[in-house]
Coordinates of C-alpha atoms in Angstrom, one line a residue:
M765 CA 69.6 -34.5 27.0
K766 CA 72.3 -32.8 29.1
S767 CA 71.1 -29.4 27.8
L768 CA 67.5 -30.2 28.9
I769 CA 68.7 -31.2 32.4
I770 CA 70.7 -27.9 32.7
K771 CA 67.7 -25.8 31.5
T772 CA 65.3 -27.6 33.9
A773 CA 67.7 -27.1 36.8
L774 CA 68.2 -23.4 36.0
S775 CA 64.4 -22.9 35.7
F776 CA 63.9 -24.5 39.1
L777 CA 66.6 -22.3 40.6
L778 CA 65.1 -19.1 39.1
V779 CA 61.6 -19.9 40.4
T780 CA 63.0 -20.8 43.9
M781 CA 65.0 -17.6 44.0
A782 CA 62.0 -15.5 42.9
E783 CA 59.7 -17.2 45.4
K784 CA 62.1 -16.5 48.3
S785 CA 62.4 -12.9 47.2
C786 CA 58.7 -12.4 47.1
A787 CA 58.2 -14.2 50.4
Q788 CA 60.8 -11.9 52.0
S789 CA 59.4 -8.7 50.5
G790 CA 55.7 -9.7 51.2
N791 CA 54.6 -8.0 47.9
F792 CA 52.0 -10.4 46.8
K793 CA 49.3 -11.9 49.0
T794 CA 46.4 -14.1 47.9
N795 CA 43.6 -16.2 49.4
N796 CA 43.7 -18.4 46.4
P797 CA 44.2 -22.0 47.5
Y798 CA 45.4 -23.0 44.0
Y799 CA 48.2 -20.4 43.9
S800 CA 51.8 -21.9 44.0
R801 CA 55.0 -20.8 42.4
T802 CA 56.6 -24.3 42.8
I803 CA 53.8 -26.7 41.9
T804 CA 53.4 -27.0 38.1
T805 CA 50.7 -29.7 38.0
P806 CA 47.9 -28.6 35.6
L807 CA 44.8 -27.4 37.4
K808 CA 41.2 -28.3 36.6
V809 CA 39.2 -25.7 38.4
S810 CA 35.7 -24.6 37.1
N811 CA 35.0 -21.0 36.3
V812 CA 32.4 -21.0 39.0
E813 CA 35.1 -21.7 41.5
W814 CA 37.5 -19.1 39.9
K815 CA 34.8 -16.5 40.1
K816 CA 34.6 -16.9 43.9
I817 CA 38.4 -16.5 44.3
L818 CA 39.5 -13.9 41.7
K819 CA 39.0 -10.2 41.7
P820 CA 36.4 -9.2 39.1
E821 CA 38.9 -7.4 36.7
L822 CA 41.2 -10.4 36.8
Y823 CA 38.4 -12.9 36.3
Q824 CA 37.1 -10.9 33.3
V825 CA 40.4 -11.0 31.5
A826 CA 41.8 -14.4 32.7
R827 CA 38.7 -16.5 32.5
E828 CA 36.5 -14.7 30.0
G829 CA 39.2 -13.6 27.6
A830 CA 38.7 -9.9 27.9
T831 CA 41.6 -7.5 27.1
E832 CA 42.8 -4.6 29.3
T833 CA 42.8 -1.2 27.6
A834 CA 46.0 -0.4 25.8
F835 CA 48.6 1.6 27.7
T836 CA 46.9 1.1 31.1
G837 CA 48.6 -2.0 32.5
K838 CA 51.1 -1.8 35.2
Y839 CA 53.8 -3.6 33.2
D840 CA 53.5 -1.9 29.8
E841 CA 56.5 0.4 30.4
F842 CA 58.0 -1.5 33.3
D843 CA 61.7 -2.4 33.1
E844 CA 62.9 -4.2 36.2
K845 CA 64.8 -7.5 36.3
G846 CA 62.9 -10.5 37.6
T847 CA 60.3 -13.1 36.7
Y848 CA 56.6 -12.8 35.7
F849 CA 54.2 -15.3 37.1
C850 CA 50.5 -16.1 36.4
T851 CA 48.5 -14.0 38.8
V852 CA 45.8 -16.7 38.8
C853 CA 47.9 -19.8 39.7
G854 CA 51.6 -18.7 40.3
N855 CA 53.0 -20.5 37.2
P856 CA 56.2 -19.0 36.0
L857 CA 55.5 -17.4 32.5
F858 CA 58.3 -15.0 31.4
L859 CA 61.7 -13.7 32.4
S860 CA 62.3 -10.0 32.2
T861 CA 65.3 -10.7 30.0
S862 CA 62.8 -11.7 27.2
K863 CA 60.7 -8.5 27.6
F864 CA 61.1 -5.9 25.0
A865 CA 59.8 -2.4 24.3
T866 CA 56.9 -2.0 21.9
T867 CA 54.4 0.6 21.1
C868 CA 51.5 -1.8 21.2
G869 CA 50.3 -0.8 24.7
W870 CA 50.8 -4.1 26.4
P871 CA 53.9 -5.8 27.9
S872 CA 55.6 -7.9 25.2
F873 CA 58.0 -10.9 25.4
Y874 CA 59.8 -12.9 22.8
Q875 CA 59.7 -16.2 24.5
P876 CA 58.1 -17.9 27.5
F877 CA 59.9 -19.1 30.7
T878 CA 59.8 -22.7 29.5
E879 CA 58.1 -24.4 26.6
N880 CA 55.3 -25.7 28.9
S881 CA 54.8 -22.4 30.7
V882 CA 52.1 -21.4 28.1
K883 CA 49.9 -23.1 25.6
Y884 CA 48.0 -21.9 22.6
R885 CA 44.5 -22.0 21.2
Q886 CA 43.0 -20.6 18.0
D887 CA 41.0 -17.4 18.6
T888 CA 38.5 -16.3 15.9
S889 CA 36.9 -13.5 17.8
Y890 CA 36.4 -10.0 16.3
N891 CA 36.5 -11.4 12.7
M892 CA 40.2 -12.3 13.1
T893 CA 42.2 -15.4 13.4
R894 CA 44.9 -15.2 16.1
S895 CA 46.7 -17.5 18.5
E896 CA 45.6 -17.0 22.0
V897 CA 48.2 -17.6 24.8
L898 CA 47.0 -19.5 27.8
C899 CA 48.7 -20.3 31.1
G900 CA 50.2 -23.8 30.9
R901 CA 48.9 -24.6 34.4
C902 CA 45.5 -23.1 34.8
D903 CA 44.4 -22.3 31.2
S904 CA 43.8 -18.6 32.0
H905 CA 43.8 -16.2 29.0
L906 CA 47.0 -14.2 29.1
G907 CA 47.0 -12.5 25.7
H908 CA 48.0 -13.3 22.1
I909 CA 51.1 -14.2 20.1
F910 CA 52.2 -12.5 16.9
D911 CA 55.0 -13.0 14.4
D912 CA 56.4 -9.5 14.5
G913 CA 58.8 -9.8 17.5
P914 CA 62.6 -9.5 17.7
N915 CA 65.3 -12.2 17.3
P916 CA 65.9 -14.8 18.3
T917 CA 62.3 -16.1 18.0
G918 CA 60.6 -13.4 15.9
K919 CA 57.6 -13.8 18.3
R920 CA 55.7 -11.1 20.3
F921 CA 53.8 -12.5 23.2
C922 CA 51.4 -9.5 23.8
M923 CA 50.2 -10.0 27.4
N924 CA 47.6 -8.4 29.8
S925 CA 49.4 -6.9 32.8
V926 CA 46.5 -7.9 35.1
C927 CA 47.4 -11.6 34.4
L928 CA 51.0 -11.1 35.4
E929 CA 52.6 -10.8 38.8
F930 CA 56.2 -9.6 38.8
V931 CA 58.8 -10.8 41.3
P932 CA 62.1 -8.9 41.3
N933 CA 65.4 -10.8 41.3
S934 CA 66.9 -11.0 44.8
K935 CA 69.2 -8.2 45.7
K936 CA 72.7 -9.2 46.4
K937 CA 74.2 -8.0 49.7

């Protein structure tokens, strides 16, 4: 129980620090009324509404389950320290410390930010059976998970860059 409390407190602290860093730098601006890096309540928003709010390329991947072309995403070979959030709703998804280099063409992580950051659904498209990874808050398609990742989990969360928004750690003065 004590361990869970400490993990929850650390997660909150990391999200708060990342949000302050982004607010100070002004990197990410959105007109999305559902976007929040601190509210984790699940969203129930129709795709009709999302289509009005999201850019077409984000809508296609996040809401229709498309995949960006390999080796074209902004975070494929990106190696800065910080936190990755859902571009659609602001939910914290991954820490840069769980990102690892692959040759698959998409950013890959071995574990999510928290257990509830993501959820899973069976995907049987393209005559394959895979586990689709969805945002734990807004149900947006993020990518897929595979069992060929590094220790300690052995998992590879293969994500679409367009669905991720990176916030660097605060610089210490």
